[in-house]
């Protein structure tokens, strides 16, 4: 016989809603029960676990303690597993339903999210995908705090996080873009040294900026960063106007830019190894069946034309 557990799934559910809402009052409204019932359940949960889960400040709502942050992720996993057990017991486990929270690196989103939504709608219409578009550090924080189930991102910045697992699903080689009327525009490939005297339009995102600068610095020249922006499409529009060149990794389906100009893509002969597009997840976390299903769809997308083209 196994030892009895000192808390209930109901207590965990009330705790999660209160943590998400940051308020007992708002939690009771969402759960359609009295506030006293929510407060009592959480008080009993803290008593049974012998830890403080919230810091309560009058007029400022609820703040999770470190123990509360850890329990939030564990409670999400446990409740998700409980729902799977319930579906299996009812004999409807073949139908995958429910929410999946996915993080996506901002510049990968336009290429991967539309086919992901389309294919998931076709294969698993009961799955509800919630997406957080962000840069690497924000995605890492969302993973470690349980905000998302997994993330689609580049490998940049992941190696410094020992608690994260990364599965490579596609490769994205670096390439150069210049304006359509640039003297090198008709070339199929180029070396960065050939552009050393020209200004660089930098995609200025954490980790990305260091990566692009290192590619130029590896040629023995110092990059002349004339313009910088956090928008991938703004980079392309600036280059199309002849304001410099840029180095990117995703390849859109068209050479046209939002500003109406056009860029030319050149393969980079001295670009080093390609970036890895990865599915990143928290080590030791048991993914739900629906999260695994969404991961499978992403793997299939990466194995198709988008992934092979180097998004």
Tab-separated table of N, CA, C and O in Angstrom, residues 119-210:
chain	number	residue	atom	x	y	z
A	119	UNK	N	-1.820	23.002	-39.365
A	119	UNK	CA	-1.704	21.546	-39.295
A	119	UNK	C	-2.298	21.001	-38.004
A	119	UNK	O	-2.907	19.927	-37.993
A	120	UNK	N	-2.141	21.735	-36.893
A	120	UNK	CA	-2.746	21.287	-35.637
A	120	UNK	C	-4.271	21.322	-35.718
A	120	UNK	O	-4.949	20.453	-35.174
A	121	UNK	N	-4.813	22.316	-36.403
A	121	UNK	CA	-6.261	22.383	-36.592
A	121	UNK	C	-6.753	21.174	-37.375
A	121	UNK	O	-7.817	20.612	-37.084
A	122	UNK	N	-5.954	20.746	-38.352
A	122	UNK	CA	-6.341	19.591	-39.164
A	122	UNK	C	-6.201	18.281	-38.390
A	122	UNK	O	-7.095	17.445	-38.402
A	123	UNK	N	-5.078	18.112	-37.687
A	123	UNK	CA	-4.809	16.842	-37.007
A	123	UNK	C	-5.494	16.744	-35.640
A	123	UNK	O	-5.982	15.684	-35.260
A	124	UNK	N	-5.436	17.832	-34.885
A	124	UNK	CA	-5.893	17.811	-33.484
A	124	UNK	C	-6.776	19.024	-33.222
A	124	UNK	O	-6.365	19.969	-32.529
A	125	UNK	N	-7.985	19.062	-33.732
A	125	UNK	CA	-8.840	20.248	-33.581
A	125	UNK	C	-9.191	20.572	-32.132
A	125	UNK	O	-9.603	21.693	-31.840
A	126	UNK	N	-9.017	19.612	-31.221
A	126	UNK	CA	-9.335	19.866	-29.819
A	126	UNK	C	-8.226	20.543	-29.045
A	126	UNK	O	-8.413	20.941	-27.897
A	127	UNK	N	-7.045	20.700	-29.664
A	127	UNK	CA	-5.935	21.351	-28.976
A	127	UNK	C	-6.039	22.865	-29.130
A	127	UNK	O	-6.289	23.378	-30.216
A	128	UNK	N	-5.839	23.574	-28.024
A	128	UNK	CA	-5.853	25.042	-28.026
A	128	UNK	C	-4.425	25.531	-27.777
A	128	UNK	O	-3.871	25.308	-26.709
A	129	UNK	N	-3.837	26.187	-28.782
A	129	UNK	CA	-2.449	26.628	-28.680
A	129	UNK	C	-2.393	28.088	-28.250
A	129	UNK	O	-2.985	28.953	-28.880
A	130	UNK	N	-1.666	28.323	-27.166
A	130	UNK	CA	-1.407	29.684	-26.682
A	130	UNK	C	0.074	29.963	-26.904
A	130	UNK	O	0.924	29.176	-26.485
A	131	UNK	N	0.407	31.066	-27.593
A	131	UNK	CA	1.787	31.329	-27.995
A	131	UNK	C	2.346	32.554	-27.286
A	131	UNK	O	1.678	33.589	-27.175
A	132	UNK	N	3.581	32.427	-26.814
A	132	UNK	CA	4.357	33.555	-26.310
A	132	UNK	C	5.492	33.805	-27.303
A	132	UNK	O	6.377	32.969	-27.450
A	133	UNK	N	5.459	34.934	-28.007
A	133	UNK	CA	6.533	35.308	-28.924
A	133	UNK	C	7.507	36.204	-28.165
A	133	UNK	O	7.123	37.245	-27.636
A	134	UNK	N	8.775	35.813	-28.115
A	134	UNK	CA	9.747	36.554	-27.311
A	134	UNK	C	11.151	36.199	-27.775
A	134	UNK	O	11.346	35.361	-28.661
A	135	UNK	N	12.137	36.865	-27.168
A	135	UNK	CA	13.525	36.518	-27.463
A	135	UNK	C	14.013	35.476	-26.453
A	135	UNK	O	13.288	35.106	-25.528
A	136	UNK	N	15.244	35.027	-26.613
A	136	UNK	CA	15.722	33.834	-25.912
A	136	UNK	C	15.598	33.929	-24.394
A	136	UNK	O	15.082	33.021	-23.743
A	137	UNK	N	16.092	35.020	-23.802
A	137	UNK	CA	16.090	35.114	-22.342
A	137	UNK	C	14.675	35.069	-21.777
A	137	UNK	O	14.428	34.462	-20.731
A	138	UNK	N	13.747	35.705	-22.468
A	138	UNK	CA	12.354	35.672	-22.011
A	138	UNK	C	11.764	34.272	-22.128
A	138	UNK	O	10.997	33.831	-21.274
A	139	UNK	N	12.127	33.558	-23.193
A	139	UNK	CA	11.635	32.194	-23.361
A	139	UNK	C	12.212	31.270	-22.290
A	139	UNK	O	11.502	30.409	-21.757
A	140	UNK	N	13.489	31.440	-21.983
A	140	UNK	CA	14.116	30.632	-20.933
A	140	UNK	C	13.414	30.869	-19.599
A	140	UNK	O	13.112	29.924	-18.856
A	141	UNK	N	13.134	32.132	-19.293
A	141	UNK	CA	12.434	32.440	-18.041
A	141	UNK	C	11.043	31.820	-18.033
A	141	UNK	O	10.595	31.281	-17.012
A	142	UNK	N	10.350	31.888	-19.163
A	142	UNK	CA	9.008	31.309	-19.245
A	142	UNK	C	9.047	29.795	-19.064
A	142	UNK	O	8.145	29.208	-18.454
A	143	UNK	N	10.090	29.155	-19.572
A	143	UNK	CA	10.231	27.706	-19.397
A	143	UNK	C	10.485	27.348	-17.936
A	143	UNK	O	9.852	26.441	-17.386
A	144	UNK	N	11.407	28.056	-17.309
A	144	UNK	CA	11.813	27.691	-15.948
A	144	UNK	C	10.755	28.054	-14.914
A	144	UNK	O	10.769	27.511	-13.801
A	145	UNK	N	9.839	28.952	-15.256
A	145	UNK	CA	8.771	29.320	-14.328
A	145	UNK	C	7.451	28.632	-14.655
A	145	UNK	O	6.439	28.888	-13.986
A	146	UNK	N	7.447	27.785	-15.689
A	146	UNK	CA	6.239	27.049	-16.010
A	146	UNK	C	5.217	27.812	-16.806
A	146	UNK	O	4.073	27.372	-16.934
A	147	UNK	N	5.594	28.959	-17.365
A	147	UNK	CA	4.645	29.746	-18.159
A	147	UNK	C	4.300	29.042	-19.470
A	147	UNK	O	3.177	29.165	-19.978
A	148	UNK	N	5.268	28.314	-20.047
A	148	UNK	CA	5.053	27.607	-21.307
A	148	UNK	C	5.473	26.149	-21.159
A	148	UNK	O	6.277	25.797	-20.293
A	149	UNK	N	4.913	25.297	-22.030
A	149	UNK	CA	5.260	23.870	-22.012
A	149	UNK	C	6.607	23.619	-22.674
A	149	UNK	O	7.412	22.807	-22.196
A	150	UNK	N	6.858	24.292	-23.798
A	150	UNK	CA	8.139	24.166	-24.494
A	150	UNK	C	8.302	25.381	-25.385
A	150	UNK	O	7.376	26.194	-25.538
A	151	UNK	N	9.486	25.522	-25.989
A	151	UNK	CA	9.750	26.680	-26.835
A	151	UNK	C	10.411	26.251	-28.134
A	151	UNK	O	11.175	25.277	-28.170
A	152	UNK	N	10.109	26.981	-29.191
A	152	UNK	CA	10.800	26.837	-30.469
A	152	UNK	C	11.746	28.020	-30.589
A	152	UNK	O	11.311	29.170	-30.612
A	153	UNK	N	13.037	27.757	-30.655
A	153	UNK	CA	13.999	28.848	-30.619
A	153	UNK	C	15.312	28.407	-31.246
A	153	UNK	O	15.507	27.234	-31.568
A	154	UNK	N	16.204	29.347	-31.430
A	154	UNK	CA	17.560	29.017	-31.842
A	154	UNK	C	18.342	28.501	-30.633
A	154	UNK	O	17.981	28.750	-29.488
A	155	UNK	N	19.442	27.815	-30.906
A	155	UNK	CA	20.259	27.293	-29.822
A	155	UNK	C	21.038	28.357	-29.083
A	155	UNK	O	21.607	28.080	-28.021
A	156	UNK	N	21.074	29.580	-29.614
A	156	UNK	CA	21.813	30.663	-28.963
A	156	UNK	C	21.312	30.896	-27.548
A	156	UNK	O	20.126	31.099	-27.327
A	157	UNK	N	22.213	30.861	-26.579
A	157	UNK	CA	21.849	31.167	-25.202
A	157	UNK	C	21.299	30.001	-24.409
A	157	UNK	O	21.085	30.120	-23.207
A	158	UNK	N	21.055	28.863	-25.047
A	158	UNK	CA	20.488	27.723	-24.319
A	158	UNK	C	21.549	26.918	-23.569
A	158	UNK	O	21.261	26.321	-22.541
A	159	UNK	N	22.768	26.891	-24.090
A	159	UNK	CA	23.803	26.052	-23.473
A	159	UNK	C	24.146	26.498	-22.057
A	159	UNK	O	24.650	25.711	-21.259
A	160	UNK	N	23.867	27.758	-21.737
A	160	UNK	CA	24.169	28.264	-20.393
A	160	UNK	C	23.113	27.880	-19.370
A	160	UNK	O	23.245	28.199	-18.196
A	161	UNK	N	22.064	27.201	-19.821
A	161	UNK	CA	20.974	26.809	-18.926
A	161	UNK	C	20.980	25.297	-18.731
A	161	UNK	O	20.440	24.555	-19.548
A	162	UNK	N	21.620	24.787	-17.670
A	162	UNK	CA	21.762	23.338	-17.492
A	162	UNK	C	20.446	22.595	-17.295
A	162	UNK	O	20.381	21.386	-17.505
A	163	UNK	N	19.386	23.303	-16.898
A	163	UNK	CA	18.105	22.634	-16.644
A	163	UNK	C	17.276	22.444	-17.912
A	163	UNK	O	16.205	21.832	-17.855
A	164	UNK	N	17.763	22.962	-19.040
A	164	UNK	CA	16.988	22.898	-20.273
A	164	UNK	C	17.503	21.811	-21.208
A	164	UNK	O	18.705	21.538	-21.274
A	165	UNK	N	16.579	21.195	-21.925
A	165	UNK	CA	16.913	20.229	-22.964
A	165	UNK	C	16.601	20.854	-24.320
A	165	UNK	O	15.613	21.581	-24.464
A	166	UNK	N	17.439	20.581	-25.309
A	166	UNK	CA	17.212	21.124	-26.642
A	166	UNK	C	17.320	20.047	-27.701
A	166	UNK	O	18.315	19.326	-27.760
A	167	UNK	N	16.295	19.927	-28.520
A	167	UNK	CA	16.285	18.976	-29.627
A	167	UNK	C	16.360	19.751	-30.940
A	167	UNK	O	15.476	20.557	-31.249
A	168	UNK	N	17.402	19.518	-31.725
A	168	UNK	CA	17.563	20.216	-32.996
A	168	UNK	C	16.621	19.624	-34.038
A	168	UNK	O	16.641	18.418	-34.282
A	169	UNK	N	15.802	20.496	-34.649
A	169	UNK	CA	14.848	20.014	-35.660
A	169	UNK	C	15.113	20.621	-37.041
A	169	UNK	O	14.540	20.163	-38.036
A	170	UNK	N	15.969	21.646	-37.118
A	170	UNK	CA	16.296	22.250	-38.414
A	170	UNK	C	17.595	23.023	-38.278
A	170	UNK	O	18.022	23.373	-37.165
A	171	UNK	N	18.245	23.281	-39.413
A	171	UNK	CA	19.462	24.073	-39.461
A	171	UNK	C	19.204	25.329	-40.282
A	171	UNK	O	18.501	25.290	-41.291
A	172	UNK	N	19.785	26.436	-39.831
A	172	UNK	CA	19.557	27.727	-40.502
A	172	UNK	C	20.898	28.393	-40.772
A	172	UNK	O	21.435	29.104	-39.919
A	173	UNK	N	21.481	28.197	-41.958
A	173	UNK	CA	22.765	28.823	-42.282
A	173	UNK	C	22.633	30.337	-42.397
A	173	UNK	O	21.598	30.861	-42.812
A	174	UNK	N	23.685	31.028	-42.032
A	174	UNK	CA	23.699	32.481	-42.204
A	174	UNK	C	23.845	32.821	-43.689
A	174	UNK	O	24.481	32.093	-44.455
A	175	UNK	N	23.231	33.943	-44.098
A	175	UNK	CA	23.368	34.428	-45.469
A	175	UNK	C	23.336	35.948	-45.444
A	175	UNK	O	22.985	36.565	-44.427
A	176	UNK	N	23.708	36.558	-46.534
A	176	UNK	CA	23.792	38.015	-46.634
A	176	UNK	C	22.644	38.520	-47.486
A	176	UNK	O	22.244	37.882	-48.463
A	177	UNK	N	22.102	39.686	-47.120
A	177	UNK	CA	21.180	40.387	-48.010
A	177	UNK	C	21.758	41.754	-48.352
A	177	UNK	O	22.367	42.418	-47.512
A	178	UNK	N	21.595	42.138	-49.609
A	178	UNK	CA	21.972	43.461	-50.099
A	178	UNK	C	20.790	43.988	-50.901
A	178	UNK	O	19.859	43.251	-51.224
A	179	UNK	N	20.820	45.257	-51.249
A	179	UNK	CA	19.740	45.808	-52.065
A	179	UNK	C	19.779	45.180	-53.458
A	179	UNK	O	20.831	44.711	-53.921
A	180	UNK	N	18.630	45.189	-54.135
A	180	UNK	CA	18.528	44.534	-55.442
A	180	UNK	C	19.440	45.169	-56.479
A	180	UNK	O	19.842	44.513	-57.451
A	181	UNK	N	19.815	46.460	-56.295
A	181	UNK	CA	20.694	47.127	-57.260
A	181	UNK	C	22.136	47.215	-56.767
A	181	UNK	O	22.951	47.958	-57.311
A	182	UNK	N	22.470	46.477	-55.748
A	182	UNK	CA	23.838	46.449	-55.225
A	182	UNK	C	24.754	45.786	-56.249
A	182	UNK	O	24.343	44.850	-56.953
A	183	UNK	N	26.021	46.224	-56.373
A	183	UNK	CA	26.944	45.620	-57.343
A	183	UNK	C	27.126	44.109	-57.183
A	183	UNK	O	27.424	43.414	-58.161
A	184	UNK	N	26.927	43.593	-55.971
A	184	UNK	CA	27.093	42.151	-55.733
A	184	UNK	C	25.781	41.378	-55.840
A	184	UNK	O	25.758	40.163	-55.647
A	185	UNK	N	24.685	42.060	-56.149
A	185	UNK	CA	23.372	41.424	-56.099
A	185	UNK	C	23.248	40.242	-57.056
A	185	UNK	O	22.492	39.309	-56.796
A	186	UNK	N	23.984	40.255	-58.148
A	186	UNK	CA	23.880	39.162	-59.108
A	186	UNK	C	24.736	37.963	-58.777
A	186	UNK	O	24.665	36.935	-59.469
A	187	UNK	N	25.520	38.066	-57.738
A	187	UNK	CA	26.393	36.962	-57.335
A	187	UNK	C	25.593	35.895	-56.599
A	187	UNK	O	24.648	36.190	-55.866
A	188	UNK	N	25.974	34.652	-56.714
A	188	UNK	CA	25.286	33.595	-55.979
A	188	UNK	C	25.763	33.474	-54.551
A	188	UNK	O	25.031	33.001	-53.683
A	189	UNK	N	27.022	33.900	-54.316
A	189	UNK	CA	27.579	33.781	-52.975
A	189	UNK	C	28.588	34.899	-52.763
A	189	UNK	O	29.021	35.585	-53.707
A	190	UNK	N	28.975	35.075	-51.509
A	190	UNK	CA	29.880	36.167	-51.165
A	190	UNK	C	30.624	35.798	-49.888
A	190	UNK	O	30.175	34.937	-49.126
A	191	UNK	N	31.758	36.468	-49.659
A	191	UNK	CA	32.449	36.391	-48.377
A	191	UNK	C	32.261	37.722	-47.658
A	191	UNK	O	32.212	38.784	-48.295
A	192	UNK	N	32.157	37.673	-46.351
A	192	UNK	CA	31.903	38.888	-45.592
A	192	UNK	C	33.008	39.922	-45.773
A	192	UNK	O	32.754	41.131	-45.708
A	193	UNK	N	34.221	39.446	-46.014
A	193	UNK	CA	35.326	40.385	-46.204
A	193	UNK	C	35.078	41.320	-47.379
A	193	UNK	O	35.558	42.458	-47.395
A	194	UNK	N	34.311	40.884	-48.362
A	194	UNK	CA	34.007	41.713	-49.531
A	194	UNK	C	33.096	42.879	-49.170
A	194	UNK	O	32.964	43.831	-49.946
A	195	UNK	N	32.461	42.824	-48.020
A	195	UNK	CA	31.529	43.873	-47.595
A	195	UNK	C	32.082	44.682	-46.424
A	195	UNK	O	31.357	45.462	-45.810
A	196	UNK	N	33.367	44.500	-46.115
A	196	UNK	CA	33.942	45.098	-44.910
A	196	UNK	C	33.887	46.617	-44.919
A	196	UNK	O	33.861	47.250	-43.860
A	197	UNK	N	33.863	47.229	-46.088
A	197	UNK	CA	33.823	48.684	-46.141
A	197	UNK	C	32.428	49.263	-46.123
A	197	UNK	O	32.268	50.497	-46.209
A	198	UNK	N	31.412	48.431	-45.994
A	198	UNK	CA	30.029	48.906	-46.051
A	198	UNK	C	29.374	48.845	-44.672
A	198	UNK	O	29.750	48.037	-43.827
A	199	UNK	N	28.361	49.680	-44.449
A	199	UNK	CA	27.675	49.659	-43.150
A	199	UNK	C	26.842	48.393	-42.976
A	199	UNK	O	26.290	47.856	-43.938
A	200	UNK	N	26.757	47.941	-41.729
A	200	UNK	CA	25.977	46.751	-41.372
A	200	UNK	C	24.667	47.181	-40.720
A	200	UNK	O	24.660	48.000	-39.796
A	201	UNK	N	23.576	46.652	-41.215
A	201	UNK	CA	22.270	46.834	-40.574
A	201	UNK	C	22.079	45.642	-39.639
A	201	UNK	O	21.960	44.500	-40.095
A	202	UNK	N	22.057	45.891	-38.339
A	202	UNK	CA	22.118	44.821	-37.340
A	202	UNK	C	20.743	44.476	-36.795
A	202	UNK	O	19.987	45.356	-36.374
A	203	UNK	N	20.404	43.179	-36.822
A	203	UNK	CA	19.230	42.692	-36.102
A	203	UNK	C	19.611	42.654	-34.625
A	203	UNK	O	20.341	41.770	-34.174
A	204	UNK	N	19.118	43.625	-33.875
A	204	UNK	CA	19.639	43.921	-32.540
A	204	UNK	C	18.812	43.244	-31.457
A	204	UNK	O	18.106	43.893	-30.684
A	205	UNK	N	18.896	41.918	-31.392
A	205	UNK	CA	18.244	41.140	-30.347
A	205	UNK	C	19.311	40.504	-29.464
A	205	UNK	O	20.414	40.195	-29.940
A	206	UNK	N	19.025	40.301	-28.159
A	206	UNK	CA	20.004	39.632	-27.294
A	206	UNK	C	20.455	38.308	-27.900
A	206	UNK	O	19.658	37.584	-28.489
A	207	UNK	N	21.733	38.011	-27.775
A	207	UNK	CA	22.379	36.821	-28.322
A	207	UNK	C	22.520	36.922	-29.841
A	207	UNK	O	23.590	36.637	-30.379
A	208	UNK	N	21.469	37.315	-30.547
A	208	UNK	CA	21.551	37.452	-32.003
A	208	UNK	C	22.587	38.494	-32.388
A	208	UNK	O	23.392	38.288	-33.293
A	209	UNK	N	22.584	39.644	-31.681
A	209	UNK	CA	23.519	40.714	-32.041
A	209	UNK	C	24.962	40.253	-31.895
A	209	UNK	O	25.817	40.561	-32.729
A	210	UNK	N	25.249	39.496	-30.828
A	210	UNK	CA	26.613	39.002	-30.617
A	210	UNK	C	26.989	37.983	-31.685
A	210	UNK	O	28.132	37.942	-32.146
